[in-house]
Amino acid sequence: MKDYLIYFAQAYPNFRRAEIESLAQLHGISIDMSHHDEQNPFLIVQLENDLQAQQIMERSVLGRGIYELWGQGKDLDELHASVKESSHDKFELYKQASFKFDFIGYMGSRSNKTKFAMIESFSFLAFEGPIRMKNPDEIFTVLEEYKVTGNDKATTPERMWFGRQIQLSARVGNILDKYDLRRRKYIGTTSFDAELSLVSCNIAQVDQGKFTYDPFAGTGSFLVAAANYGGISIGSDIDIRTLRGKSDQCNIKANFNQYGTSLQFVDVLTMDFTNNALRQSLCIDTIVCDPPYGVREGLKVCGAKDPEKAAGRENVVIDGEKAHLRRDFIQPKKPYQLSNLLDDLLRFSASRLPVGGRLAFWMPTANDDFEINQIPQHAQLELIYNLEQEFNKWSRRLLVYVKRDESYVGQTSNGLKSQGIKDFRERYFNGFSEKSR
Amino acid sequence: MKFLTTNFVTCAVKGCLSSLEAFPLKYEDCQLVQEETEYKPEFISHMLERLEWNAIVQVAKDLGNDSLPATKPEGLDPIMEDSQAVLKDLHTLLMETQIVEGKMSCRNCGHVYHIKNSIPNFLLPPHLC
Ligand SMILES: C[S@@+](CC[C@H](N)C(=O)[O-])C[C@H]1O[C@@H](n2cnc3c(N)ncnc32)[C@H](O)[C@@H]1O
């Protein structure tokens, strides 16, 4: 095992560990991140080799880069000493390689003049290869952490590391720009932001050739994110209008074209999730979604609001054809409870996912009455992550479950139902007032 | 709706989910369009593993194509020349053939679904929910 340094982005620090662990597991790599500190963007981890380091960082959205660690210290002198002591055997390996130096400062930076002086100070490495600013064989990086107190700029770092760059992340490769909703051809009010939809797909372990299903696809945010990682995307939604989009240039298919992943797109189907038409034997590897909770879109299922009134309508005939079989028939919808829908989602996932397959979905919760047992559970699904994104009075949580085999016996429960928690929608529109609880 | 998708969907009526009759649905009055998409032979050979071949043959027949072999082509290797022709044909059928309009009906319960503007509609009327 060797030491590698991960440098994280300043975004969703409580999602970092789940993302990196999931990517590691996807490649069969075991990684210990138990010492990860959300306050700190630098983390030293132990890995077998560079390939492993590359594999855990390549797709990452919350990481920025990973470095083979050559040394660390409180100041430049300590850093030099540490590099000489722990990495002198590596100097020879890169003696003839073309290279350049890079500097990363967290909460602080150096002037160009100091940078040059610092590069000089590393001359003990005795590299003989040419310095190349474009596409060098190796990039040696000085990473520094500054602590800022008050309004004063920090001038000297608190900690320094020196490492050989192994892999920069998808984030550094500008994936967030690429998937930015502002530049996406087709979006709607329900579109999910690029960053967290990509993170969701990483944690859900979407991968090359894996079937990824979003049962509440809307404008297809998770579908395009999944396709970016090679997933084969299928979506469904009860609302035909969002699936159809606005025109041939402004619909879900146009988005896949925009990202060059059309091959990865199977189809979107107009479908009520609770009356599902996907054949039972179809292997769905991963389910990623943002269920309807009624704020921007209704939570509805097929059915008559008033069954008594609707009785007998199946016998209505128009132009010699049963009305409900005609092309222009509009299937009535009725309201439904989020808690029931989540039950349905867990049951469906438990029956359709392969062992080891993941279900990842977002669940909104009101902060004043949230208790952990409100998170729905299913005997065959192990909840492995509950990652909170906090807003003012409410949160949404990315819940991630793994389908287990029969030897796993969990508990099926639904605290939303058993505690009679008010539907999220109602709380939301009442400003989460005490009265609306 | 891609031809491919006909292999993934069955009747949405609960009583039909496990019925052998219900899958594949029966395709009628279909208007087809060929839409060119990127061709990756490996993609097709992997996809093949996921498919219920009998249903592919059946739906192709519904749509007027009797030329498919009765058993799933096995051991296709994108590097071999004779495999390439088969894979290319499958690509044209599965990925490029779009059903723009048409009807799908269940051989078990007889319910009829419509494909409109390339999107299949599986929403059910109240008495079937
Ligand atoms: C929060 S939105 C998800 C939007 C999606 N992530 C996107 O990128 O636009 C929830 C979606 O669920 C759909 N929906 C509501 N009830 C449904 C049901 N019973 N079956 C399937 N979809 C449903 C809504 O039409 C809405 O598009």
Coordinates of C-alpha atoms and ligand atoms in Angstrom, one line a residue:
Chain A
M1 CA 0.0 0.0 0.0
K2 CA 1.1 3.5 -0.8
D3 CA 0.1 6.9 0.4
Y4 CA -2.0 9.0 -1.9
L5 CA -3.3 12.5 -1.3
I6 CA -6.8 13.4 -2.4
Y7 CA -7.7 17.0 -2.9
F8 CA -11.4 17.7 -2.7
A9 CA -13.6 20.5 -4.1
Q10 CA -15.4 22.8 -1.7
A11 CA -18.8 21.4 -2.5
Y12 CA -21.1 19.0 -0.6
P13 CA -18.4 17.8 1.8
N14 CA -20.8 15.4 3.4
F15 CA -21.2 13.6 0.1
R16 CA -17.5 13.1 -0.6
R17 CA -16.9 9.9 1.3
A18 CA -19.9 8.2 -0.3
E19 CA -18.8 9.2 -3.8
I20 CA -15.2 8.0 -3.4
E21 CA -16.2 4.8 -1.6
S22 CA -18.7 4.0 -4.3
L23 CA -16.3 4.6 -7.1
A24 CA -13.7 2.5 -5.3
Q25 CA -16.1 -0.4 -4.8
L26 CA -17.2 -0.2 -8.4
H27 CA -13.6 -1.0 -9.3
G28 CA -13.2 -3.6 -6.6
I29 CA -10.9 -1.4 -4.6
S30 CA -11.1 -1.2 -0.8
I31 CA -10.4 2.2 0.7
D32 CA -10.5 3.4 4.2
M33 CA -12.0 6.9 4.5
S34 CA -13.0 6.7 8.1
H35 CA -10.6 9.5 9.0
H36 CA -12.1 11.9 6.4
D37 CA -12.9 15.3 7.9
E38 CA -15.6 17.3 6.2
Q39 CA -13.8 20.6 7.2
N40 CA -10.7 19.6 5.4
P41 CA -10.3 19.2 1.6
F42 CA -7.1 17.2 1.9
L43 CA -7.2 13.5 2.7
I44 CA -4.4 10.9 2.7
V45 CA -5.6 7.4 1.7
Q46 CA -3.8 4.1 1.2
L47 CA -4.0 2.4 -2.2
E48 CA -2.2 -0.4 -4.0
N49 CA -1.1 1.5 -7.0
D50 CA -1.6 4.4 -9.5
L51 CA -4.3 2.5 -11.4
Q52 CA -6.5 2.4 -8.3
A53 CA -5.9 6.1 -7.7
Q54 CA -6.9 6.8 -11.3
Q55 CA -10.0 4.7 -11.1
I56 CA -11.4 6.4 -8.0
M57 CA -10.7 9.9 -9.2
E58 CA -11.5 9.8 -12.9
R59 CA -15.3 10.1 -12.6
S60 CA -15.4 12.0 -9.4
V61 CA -17.4 15.2 -9.2
L62 CA -16.5 16.1 -5.6
G63 CA -12.9 15.3 -5.8
R64 CA -10.4 17.5 -7.7
G65 CA -7.3 15.3 -8.0
I66 CA -5.2 12.6 -6.5
Y67 CA -1.5 12.6 -6.0
E68 CA 1.1 10.0 -5.2
L69 CA 2.4 11.5 -1.9
W70 CA 6.1 12.2 -1.8
G71 CA 6.2 14.2 1.4
Q72 CA 4.5 16.6 3.8
G73 CA 5.4 19.2 6.3
K74 CA 4.5 22.4 8.2
D75 CA 6.8 24.5 6.0
L76 CA 9.1 24.2 3.1
D77 CA 12.0 23.0 5.1
E78 CA 10.0 20.2 6.7
L79 CA 8.5 19.4 3.3
H80 CA 12.0 19.1 1.7
A81 CA 13.2 16.9 4.5
S82 CA 10.1 14.7 4.3
V83 CA 10.4 14.2 0.5
K84 CA 14.1 13.4 0.9
E85 CA 13.5 10.9 3.6
S86 CA 10.4 9.1 2.3
S87 CA 10.7 9.4 -1.5
H88 CA 14.4 9.5 -2.4
D89 CA 14.0 6.1 -4.1
K90 CA 11.5 7.6 -6.5
F91 CA 13.7 10.4 -7.8
E92 CA 15.5 8.1 -10.2
L93 CA 12.3 6.8 -11.8
Y94 CA 11.5 10.2 -13.2
K95 CA 15.0 11.4 -13.9
Q96 CA 14.5 11.6 -17.6
A97 CA 10.8 12.3 -17.8
S98 CA 9.5 15.7 -19.1
F99 CA 7.8 17.5 -16.3
K100 CA 6.4 20.6 -14.8
F101 CA 5.5 22.0 -11.4
D102 CA 2.0 22.9 -10.3
F103 CA 0.8 24.8 -7.2
I104 CA -2.5 24.3 -5.4
G105 CA -3.3 26.6 -2.6
Y106 CA -6.4 26.2 -0.4
M107 CA -7.4 29.5 1.1
G108 CA -4.2 31.2 0.0
S109 CA -1.7 31.4 -2.8
R110 CA 1.9 32.3 -3.7
S111 CA 3.2 35.0 -6.0
N112 CA 4.8 33.8 -9.2
K113 CA 8.2 34.9 -7.9
T114 CA 7.9 32.7 -4.8
K115 CA 6.7 29.9 -7.0
F116 CA 9.9 30.1 -9.1
A117 CA 12.0 30.2 -5.9
M118 CA 10.1 27.2 -4.6
I119 CA 10.7 25.2 -7.8
E120 CA 14.4 26.0 -7.5
S121 CA 14.3 24.8 -4.0
F122 CA 13.4 21.3 -5.2
S123 CA 16.5 21.1 -7.4
F124 CA 17.7 18.3 -5.1
L125 CA 15.3 16.0 -7.0
A126 CA 17.9 16.3 -9.7
F127 CA 15.5 15.8 -12.6
E128 CA 17.2 16.0 -15.9
G129 CA 14.2 15.8 -18.2
P130 CA 12.9 18.8 -20.1
I131 CA 10.4 21.1 -18.5
R132 CA 7.3 21.1 -20.6
M133 CA 4.3 23.2 -19.8
K134 CA 2.0 21.3 -22.3
N135 CA 1.5 17.6 -21.8
P136 CA 4.5 16.8 -19.7
D137 CA 5.1 13.2 -18.7
E138 CA 4.7 14.1 -15.1
I139 CA 3.3 16.9 -13.1
F140 CA 4.7 17.5 -9.6
T141 CA 2.4 19.5 -7.4
V142 CA 2.9 21.5 -4.3
L143 CA -0.3 21.6 -2.3
E144 CA -0.8 24.1 0.5
E145 CA -3.4 24.7 3.1
Y146 CA -3.7 28.2 4.5
K147 CA -5.8 29.1 7.5
V148 CA -7.6 32.4 7.3
T149 CA -8.6 34.2 10.5
G150 CA -10.8 37.3 10.2
N151 CA -10.3 39.4 7.1
D152 CA -6.6 39.0 6.9
K153 CA -5.1 37.1 4.0
A154 CA -3.0 34.3 5.2
T155 CA 0.5 34.6 3.9
T156 CA 2.1 31.3 5.0
P157 CA 0.5 27.9 4.8
E158 CA -0.2 25.7 7.8
R159 CA 0.5 22.5 6.0
M160 CA 2.2 21.5 2.7
W161 CA 2.3 18.4 0.6
F162 CA 4.4 17.4 -2.4
G163 CA 3.1 14.8 -4.8
R164 CA 3.1 13.4 -8.3
Q165 CA -0.2 14.0 -10.0
I166 CA -2.0 10.8 -10.9
Q167 CA -5.4 11.9 -12.0
L168 CA -7.5 15.0 -12.1
S169 CA -11.2 14.5 -11.7
A170 CA -14.1 14.9 -14.1
R171 CA -14.9 18.1 -12.3
V172 CA -11.5 19.6 -13.2
G173 CA -12.2 18.3 -16.7
N174 CA -15.2 20.8 -16.7
I175 CA -18.0 18.3 -16.5
L176 CA -20.1 20.7 -14.6
D177 CA -19.9 23.2 -17.4
K178 CA -20.8 20.6 -19.9
Y179 CA -23.9 19.6 -18.0
D180 CA -24.9 23.0 -16.8
L181 CA -28.6 23.4 -17.0
R182 CA -28.3 26.9 -18.4
R183 CA -26.8 25.4 -21.5
R184 CA -28.9 22.3 -21.8
K185 CA -31.3 22.3 -24.7
Y186 CA -34.3 21.0 -22.8
I187 CA -35.0 21.7 -19.2
G188 CA -38.1 22.3 -17.1
T189 CA -39.0 23.4 -13.6
T190 CA -38.2 19.9 -12.3
S191 CA -34.7 19.6 -13.8
F192 CA -32.2 18.4 -11.3
D193 CA -28.9 20.3 -11.1
A194 CA -26.0 18.9 -13.0
E195 CA -23.6 18.5 -10.1
L196 CA -25.8 16.5 -7.8
S197 CA -27.3 14.4 -10.5
L198 CA -23.8 13.4 -11.6
V199 CA -22.9 12.7 -7.9
S200 CA -26.1 10.7 -7.5
C201 CA -25.1 8.5 -10.5
N202 CA -21.6 8.0 -9.1
I203 CA -22.9 6.9 -5.7
A204 CA -25.5 4.7 -7.4
Q205 CA -22.6 3.1 -9.3
V206 CA -24.0 3.7 -12.8
D207 CA -21.5 2.1 -15.1
Q208 CA -20.7 1.1 -18.7
G209 CA -23.5 -1.0 -20.1
K210 CA -25.5 -1.0 -17.0
F211 CA -29.3 -0.4 -17.3
T212 CA -30.2 2.7 -15.4
Y213 CA -33.9 3.4 -14.8
D214 CA -35.5 6.7 -13.6
P215 CA -39.2 6.0 -12.9
F216 CA -39.9 9.7 -12.5
A217 CA -37.8 10.9 -15.4
G218 CA -39.4 14.3 -16.1
T219 CA -37.0 16.2 -18.3
G220 CA -34.4 13.4 -17.9
S221 CA -31.7 15.0 -15.8
F222 CA -30.7 11.7 -14.3
L223 CA -30.9 9.9 -17.6
V224 CA -28.3 12.1 -19.3
A225 CA -26.1 12.0 -16.2
A226 CA -26.2 8.2 -16.2
A227 CA -25.4 8.1 -19.9
N228 CA -22.3 10.2 -19.3
Y229 CA -20.9 7.3 -17.3
G230 CA -21.9 4.8 -19.9
G231 CA -25.2 3.7 -18.4
I232 CA -28.0 2.7 -20.6
S233 CA -30.9 5.0 -19.7
I234 CA -34.6 4.2 -19.6
G235 CA -37.0 6.6 -18.1
S236 CA -40.7 6.8 -17.5
D237 CA -43.1 9.5 -16.2
I238 CA -46.8 9.9 -15.8
D239 CA -46.7 13.3 -17.5
I240 CA -46.5 13.0 -21.2
R241 CA -45.9 16.7 -21.8
T242 CA -42.6 16.8 -19.9
L243 CA -41.4 13.6 -21.7
R244 CA -42.4 15.0 -25.1
G245 CA -40.6 18.3 -24.6
K246 CA -41.2 21.4 -26.7
S247 CA -39.9 20.4 -30.2
D248 CA -37.5 18.1 -32.0
Q249 CA -34.7 20.4 -31.0
C250 CA -35.9 20.8 -27.5
N251 CA -36.7 17.5 -25.9
I252 CA -34.9 14.7 -24.0
K253 CA -33.5 13.1 -27.1
A254 CA -32.0 16.5 -28.1
N255 CA -30.2 16.6 -24.8
F256 CA -28.6 13.2 -25.5
N257 CA -27.6 14.4 -28.9
Q258 CA -26.1 17.5 -27.3
Y259 CA -23.9 15.4 -25.0
G260 CA -23.1 12.8 -27.7
T261 CA -24.6 9.9 -25.8
S262 CA -27.7 9.1 -28.0
L263 CA -26.6 5.5 -28.3
Q264 CA -27.0 5.2 -24.5
F265 CA -30.6 6.4 -24.6
V266 CA -33.2 3.7 -24.8
D267 CA -36.5 5.5 -24.5
V268 CA -38.9 7.4 -22.2
L269 CA -42.3 5.9 -21.6
T270 CA -45.4 7.5 -20.4
M271 CA -46.2 5.3 -17.4
D272 CA -47.6 5.5 -13.9
F273 CA -44.9 4.0 -11.8
T274 CA -47.5 2.1 -9.7
N275 CA -48.8 0.4 -12.8
N276 CA -45.4 -0.5 -14.3
A277 CA -45.0 -2.0 -17.8
L278 CA -41.4 -3.0 -17.6
R279 CA -41.2 -6.7 -17.9
Q280 CA -40.3 -8.5 -14.7
S281 CA -37.4 -10.4 -16.2
L282 CA -35.7 -7.3 -17.4
C283 CA -32.5 -6.8 -15.4
I284 CA -32.4 -3.2 -14.1
D285 CA -29.0 -2.6 -12.6
T286 CA -29.5 0.8 -11.0
I287 CA -32.4 3.0 -10.1
V288 CA -31.8 6.8 -9.7
C289 CA -34.6 9.3 -9.2
D290 CA -36.2 12.2 -7.6
P291 CA -39.7 11.1 -6.7
P292 CA -42.6 13.6 -7.0
Y293 CA -43.2 15.2 -3.7
G294 CA -45.8 17.6 -5.0
V295 CA -44.0 21.0 -4.8
R296 CA -43.3 21.6 -8.4
E297 CA -45.3 18.8 -9.8
G298 CA -48.4 16.8 -8.7
L299 CA -48.0 13.4 -7.2
K300 CA -50.7 11.5 -9.0
V301 CA -51.4 7.9 -10.1
C302 CA -53.8 6.6 -12.6
G303 CA -57.3 6.1 -11.3
A304 CA -60.6 7.8 -10.7
K305 CA -60.8 10.4 -7.9
D306 CA -64.4 9.4 -7.4
P307 CA -64.8 5.7 -8.2
E308 CA -68.6 5.8 -7.8
K309 CA -69.0 8.5 -10.3
A310 CA -66.6 6.8 -12.7
A311 CA -68.3 3.4 -12.4
G312 CA -69.4 2.0 -15.7
R313 CA -67.3 4.4 -17.8
E314 CA -65.4 1.4 -19.2
N315 CA -68.5 0.6 -21.2
V316 CA -68.7 4.0 -23.0
V317 CA -68.4 3.6 -26.8
I318 CA -67.5 6.3 -29.2
D319 CA -67.7 5.7 -32.9
G320 CA -68.1 2.0 -32.4
E321 CA -64.9 1.9 -30.3
K322 CA -64.5 1.6 -26.5
A323 CA -63.7 5.1 -25.3
H324 CA -60.9 4.0 -23.1
L325 CA -59.1 2.3 -25.9
R326 CA -59.1 5.3 -28.3
R327 CA -55.9 7.1 -29.2
D328 CA -57.1 10.4 -27.7
F329 CA -58.4 9.0 -24.4
I330 CA -57.0 10.8 -21.4
Q331 CA -56.5 8.5 -18.5
P332 CA -57.9 10.1 -15.3
K333 CA -55.5 10.6 -12.4
K334 CA -56.0 10.7 -8.7
P335 CA -53.9 12.0 -5.8
Y336 CA -51.6 9.6 -3.9
Q337 CA -49.5 9.7 -0.8
L338 CA -45.7 10.2 -1.0
S339 CA -45.3 7.6 1.8
N340 CA -47.1 5.0 -0.3
L341 CA -45.1 5.9 -3.4
L342 CA -41.9 5.4 -1.5
D343 CA -43.1 2.0 -0.3
D344 CA -43.8 1.1 -3.9
L345 CA -40.4 2.3 -5.0
L346 CA -38.6 0.2 -2.4
R347 CA -40.7 -2.9 -3.2
F348 CA -40.1 -2.5 -6.9
S349 CA -36.4 -2.0 -6.4
A350 CA -36.1 -5.0 -4.1
S351 CA -37.8 -7.2 -6.7
R352 CA -36.0 -5.9 -9.8
L353 CA -32.5 -5.0 -8.8
P354 CA -29.8 -7.7 -9.0
V355 CA -28.0 -8.5 -5.7
G356 CA -25.5 -5.6 -5.2
G357 CA -27.5 -3.3 -7.4
R358 CA -28.3 0.2 -6.0
L359 CA -31.3 2.4 -5.6
A360 CA -30.6 6.0 -5.0
F361 CA -33.3 8.6 -4.6
W362 CA -33.9 12.0 -3.1
M363 CA -36.3 12.5 -0.3
P364 CA -37.4 15.8 1.2
T365 CA -37.9 16.2 4.9
A366 CA -39.1 19.0 7.1
N367 CA -36.3 19.8 9.6
D368 CA -38.6 20.3 12.6
D369 CA -40.2 16.9 12.6
F370 CA -37.6 14.7 11.0
E371 CA -36.6 11.5 12.7
I372 CA -34.4 8.9 11.3
N373 CA -37.1 6.2 11.3
Q374 CA -39.0 8.2 8.7
I375 CA -36.6 6.9 6.1
P376 CA -38.4 4.0 4.5
Q377 CA -36.8 0.6 4.8
H378 CA -37.2 -2.7 3.0
A379 CA -36.1 -6.1 4.3
Q380 CA -34.1 -6.9 1.2
L381 CA -32.5 -3.4 0.8
E382 CA -29.7 -2.2 3.0
L383 CA -29.6 1.6 3.5
I384 CA -26.0 2.5 3.1
Y385 CA -26.0 6.3 2.8
N386 CA -28.3 9.0 4.0
L387 CA -26.8 12.3 2.7
E388 CA -28.4 15.5 3.7
Q389 CA -28.5 18.7 1.7
E390 CA -29.9 21.3 4.0
F391 CA -32.0 24.3 3.1
N392 CA -33.6 26.7 5.5
K393 CA -36.5 24.8 7.0
W394 CA -36.2 21.6 5.1
S395 CA -33.7 19.2 3.7
R396 CA -33.5 16.8 0.9
R397 CA -31.6 13.6 1.4
L398 CA -30.0 11.3 -1.1
L399 CA -30.9 7.8 0.2
V400 CA -28.9 5.0 -1.2
Y401 CA -29.8 1.3 -0.8
V402 CA -28.1 -1.9 -1.9
K403 CA -30.1 -4.9 -2.8
R404 CA -28.9 -7.9 -0.6
D405 CA -29.4 -11.6 -1.0
E406 CA -31.7 -13.8 1.1
S407 CA -29.1 -14.1 3.9
Y408 CA -29.7 -10.4 4.7
V409 CA -32.7 -9.8 6.8
G410 CA -33.5 -6.1 7.3
Q411 CA -36.7 -4.6 8.4
T412 CA -39.5 -3.3 6.3
S413 CA -40.8 0.0 7.8
N414 CA -42.2 3.3 6.8
G415 CA -42.1 5.9 9.6
L416 CA -43.8 8.5 7.4
K417 CA -46.9 6.3 7.5
S418 CA -46.7 4.9 11.0
Q419 CA -46.1 8.3 12.6
G420 CA -48.7 10.0 10.4
I421 CA -46.1 12.6 9.2
K422 CA -47.9 15.2 7.1
D423 CA -47.2 15.1 3.4
F424 CA -44.2 17.2 2.6
R425 CA -46.2 19.3 0.2
E426 CA -48.6 20.5 2.8
R427 CA -45.8 21.5 5.2
Y428 CA -43.9 23.3 2.4
F429 CA -46.8 25.4 1.3
N430 CA -47.5 26.3 5.0
G431 CA -44.0 27.5 5.4
F432 CA -43.3 24.6 7.8
S433 CA -45.3 26.4 10.5
E434 CA -45.9 24.8 13.8
K435 CA -49.6 24.6 13.0
S436 CA -49.0 22.6 9.8
R437 CA -47.3 19.7 11.6
Chain B
M1 CA -40.1 4.3 -29.5
K2 CA -37.2 2.2 -30.6
F3 CA -37.8 -1.4 -31.7
L4 CA -35.4 -2.3 -28.9
T5 CA -37.9 -1.0 -26.3
T6 CA -40.6 -3.5 -27.5
N7 CA -38.4 -6.1 -25.8
F8 CA -38.6 -4.4 -22.4
V9 CA -42.3 -3.7 -22.0
T10 CA -45.3 -5.8 -21.3
C11 CA -48.9 -5.1 -20.3
A12 CA -49.1 -2.7 -17.3
V13 CA -52.2 -4.4 -15.9
K14 CA -51.2 -6.1 -12.6
G15 CA -52.8 -9.4 -13.5
C16 CA -50.8 -9.5 -16.7
L17 CA -47.3 -8.9 -15.3
S18 CA -46.5 -12.6 -14.9
S19 CA -48.6 -13.8 -17.8
L20 CA -46.6 -15.5 -20.5
E21 CA -49.2 -14.3 -23.0
A22 CA -48.7 -10.6 -22.3
F23 CA -45.2 -10.4 -23.5
P24 CA -44.4 -9.2 -26.1
L25 CA -47.3 -7.0 -26.8
K26 CA -48.8 -7.3 -30.2
Y27 CA -47.9 -4.4 -32.5
E28 CA -50.4 -3.2 -35.1
D29 CA -51.0 -0.2 -37.4
C30 CA -47.5 0.9 -36.8
Q31 CA -45.8 3.7 -38.7
L32 CA -42.0 3.1 -38.8
V33 CA -39.2 5.6 -39.4
Q34 CA -35.5 4.8 -39.8
E35 CA -33.3 7.1 -37.8
E36 CA -29.6 6.9 -38.2
T37 CA -27.7 6.5 -34.9
E38 CA -24.0 5.9 -34.1
Y39 CA -23.1 2.2 -34.7
K40 CA -21.0 0.4 -32.0
P41 CA -20.9 -3.3 -32.6
E42 CA -19.8 -4.1 -29.0
F43 CA -22.9 -2.2 -27.8
I44 CA -25.1 -4.4 -29.9
S45 CA -23.4 -7.7 -28.9
H46 CA -23.7 -6.7 -25.2
M47 CA -27.3 -5.7 -25.6
L48 CA -28.1 -9.0 -27.2
E49 CA -27.4 -10.7 -23.9
R50 CA -30.3 -8.8 -22.4
L51 CA -32.8 -9.6 -25.0
E52 CA -35.6 -12.1 -25.1
W53 CA -35.0 -13.3 -28.6
N54 CA -38.4 -14.9 -29.2
A55 CA -40.1 -11.6 -28.5
I56 CA -37.7 -9.9 -31.0
V57 CA -38.8 -12.4 -33.7
Q58 CA -42.4 -12.0 -32.8
V59 CA -42.5 -8.2 -32.9
A60 CA -40.5 -8.2 -36.1
K61 CA -43.2 -10.4 -37.6
D62 CA -45.9 -8.1 -36.3
L63 CA -44.1 -5.3 -38.2
G64 CA -43.8 -7.4 -41.4
N65 CA -40.2 -8.6 -41.1
D66 CA -40.0 -12.4 -41.3
S67 CA -36.3 -12.6 -41.9
L68 CA -34.9 -13.1 -38.4
P69 CA -33.4 -16.5 -37.4
A70 CA -35.5 -18.4 -34.9
T71 CA -32.7 -18.6 -32.4
K72 CA -30.6 -15.9 -30.9
P73 CA -27.3 -15.3 -32.8
E74 CA -24.6 -16.6 -30.5
G75 CA -21.0 -15.9 -30.2
L76 CA -21.0 -12.8 -32.3
D77 CA -17.5 -11.2 -32.4
P78 CA -17.3 -7.7 -33.7
I79 CA -13.9 -8.5 -35.2
M80 CA -15.2 -11.3 -37.4
E81 CA -16.6 -10.3 -40.8
D82 CA -19.7 -12.5 -40.9
S83 CA -20.5 -11.3 -37.3
Q84 CA -20.2 -7.7 -38.5
A85 CA -23.0 -8.1 -41.0
V86 CA -25.3 -9.6 -38.4
L87 CA -24.5 -6.9 -35.8
K88 CA -25.1 -4.1 -38.3
D89 CA -28.5 -5.6 -39.3
L90 CA -29.4 -5.9 -35.6
H91 CA -28.3 -2.3 -35.1
T92 CA -30.6 -1.1 -37.9
L93 CA -33.5 -3.1 -36.5
L94 CA -33.1 -2.5 -32.7
M95 CA -31.6 1.0 -32.5
E96 CA -32.6 2.7 -35.7
T97 CA -36.1 1.5 -36.3
Q98 CA -38.5 3.9 -34.6
I99 CA -42.2 3.2 -34.1
V100 CA -43.6 6.7 -34.5
E101 CA -47.3 5.8 -34.3
G102 CA -49.1 2.6 -33.6
K103 CA -51.0 0.3 -31.3
M104 CA -49.8 -2.3 -28.8
S105 CA -52.2 -4.8 -27.5
C106 CA -52.0 -7.3 -24.8
R107 CA -52.5 -10.9 -25.9
N108 CA -53.7 -11.8 -22.3
C109 CA -56.3 -9.1 -21.5
G110 CA -56.8 -7.4 -24.8
H111 CA -56.1 -3.9 -23.6
V112 CA -54.8 -1.5 -26.2
Y113 CA -52.0 1.0 -25.7
H114 CA -51.0 3.7 -28.2
I115 CA -47.7 5.0 -29.4
K116 CA -48.0 8.7 -30.1
N117 CA -45.2 10.9 -31.5
S118 CA -42.7 8.1 -30.8
I119 CA -43.7 7.9 -27.1
P120 CA -45.6 4.8 -25.9
N121 CA -48.4 5.5 -23.5
F122 CA -48.9 2.8 -20.7
L123 CA -51.3 4.8 -18.6
L124 CA -54.3 2.8 -17.6
P125 CA -58.0 3.6 -17.5
P126 CA -59.4 3.5 -13.9
H127 CA -61.1 0.1 -14.2
L128 CA -57.7 -1.5 -15.0
C129 CA -55.7 0.1 -12.1
Ligands
LIG1 C1 -39.4 15.7 -8.9 S1 -39.9 15.4 -10.5 C2 -38.5 14.6 -11.2 C3 -38.0 15.4 -12.3 C4 -36.8 14.9 -13.1 N1 -35.7 14.5 -12.1 C5 -36.3 15.8 -14.1 O1 -35.1 15.8 -14.4 O2 -37.1 16.6 -14.6 C6 -41.0 14.1 -10.3 C7 -41.7 13.6 -11.6 O3 -42.5 12.5 -11.2 C8 -43.6 12.5 -12.1 N2 -44.7 11.7 -11.5 C9 -45.6 12.0 -10.6 N3 -46.4 11.0 -10.3 C10 -45.9 9.9 -11.0 C11 -46.3 8.6 -11.1 N4 -47.3 8.0 -10.4 N5 -45.6 7.8 -11.9 C12 -44.6 8.3 -12.7 N6 -44.2 9.5 -12.6 C13 -44.9 10.4 -11.8 C14 -44.0 14.0 -12.3 O4 -44.6 14.1 -13.5 C15 -42.6 14.6 -12.3 O5 -42.1 14.7 -13.6

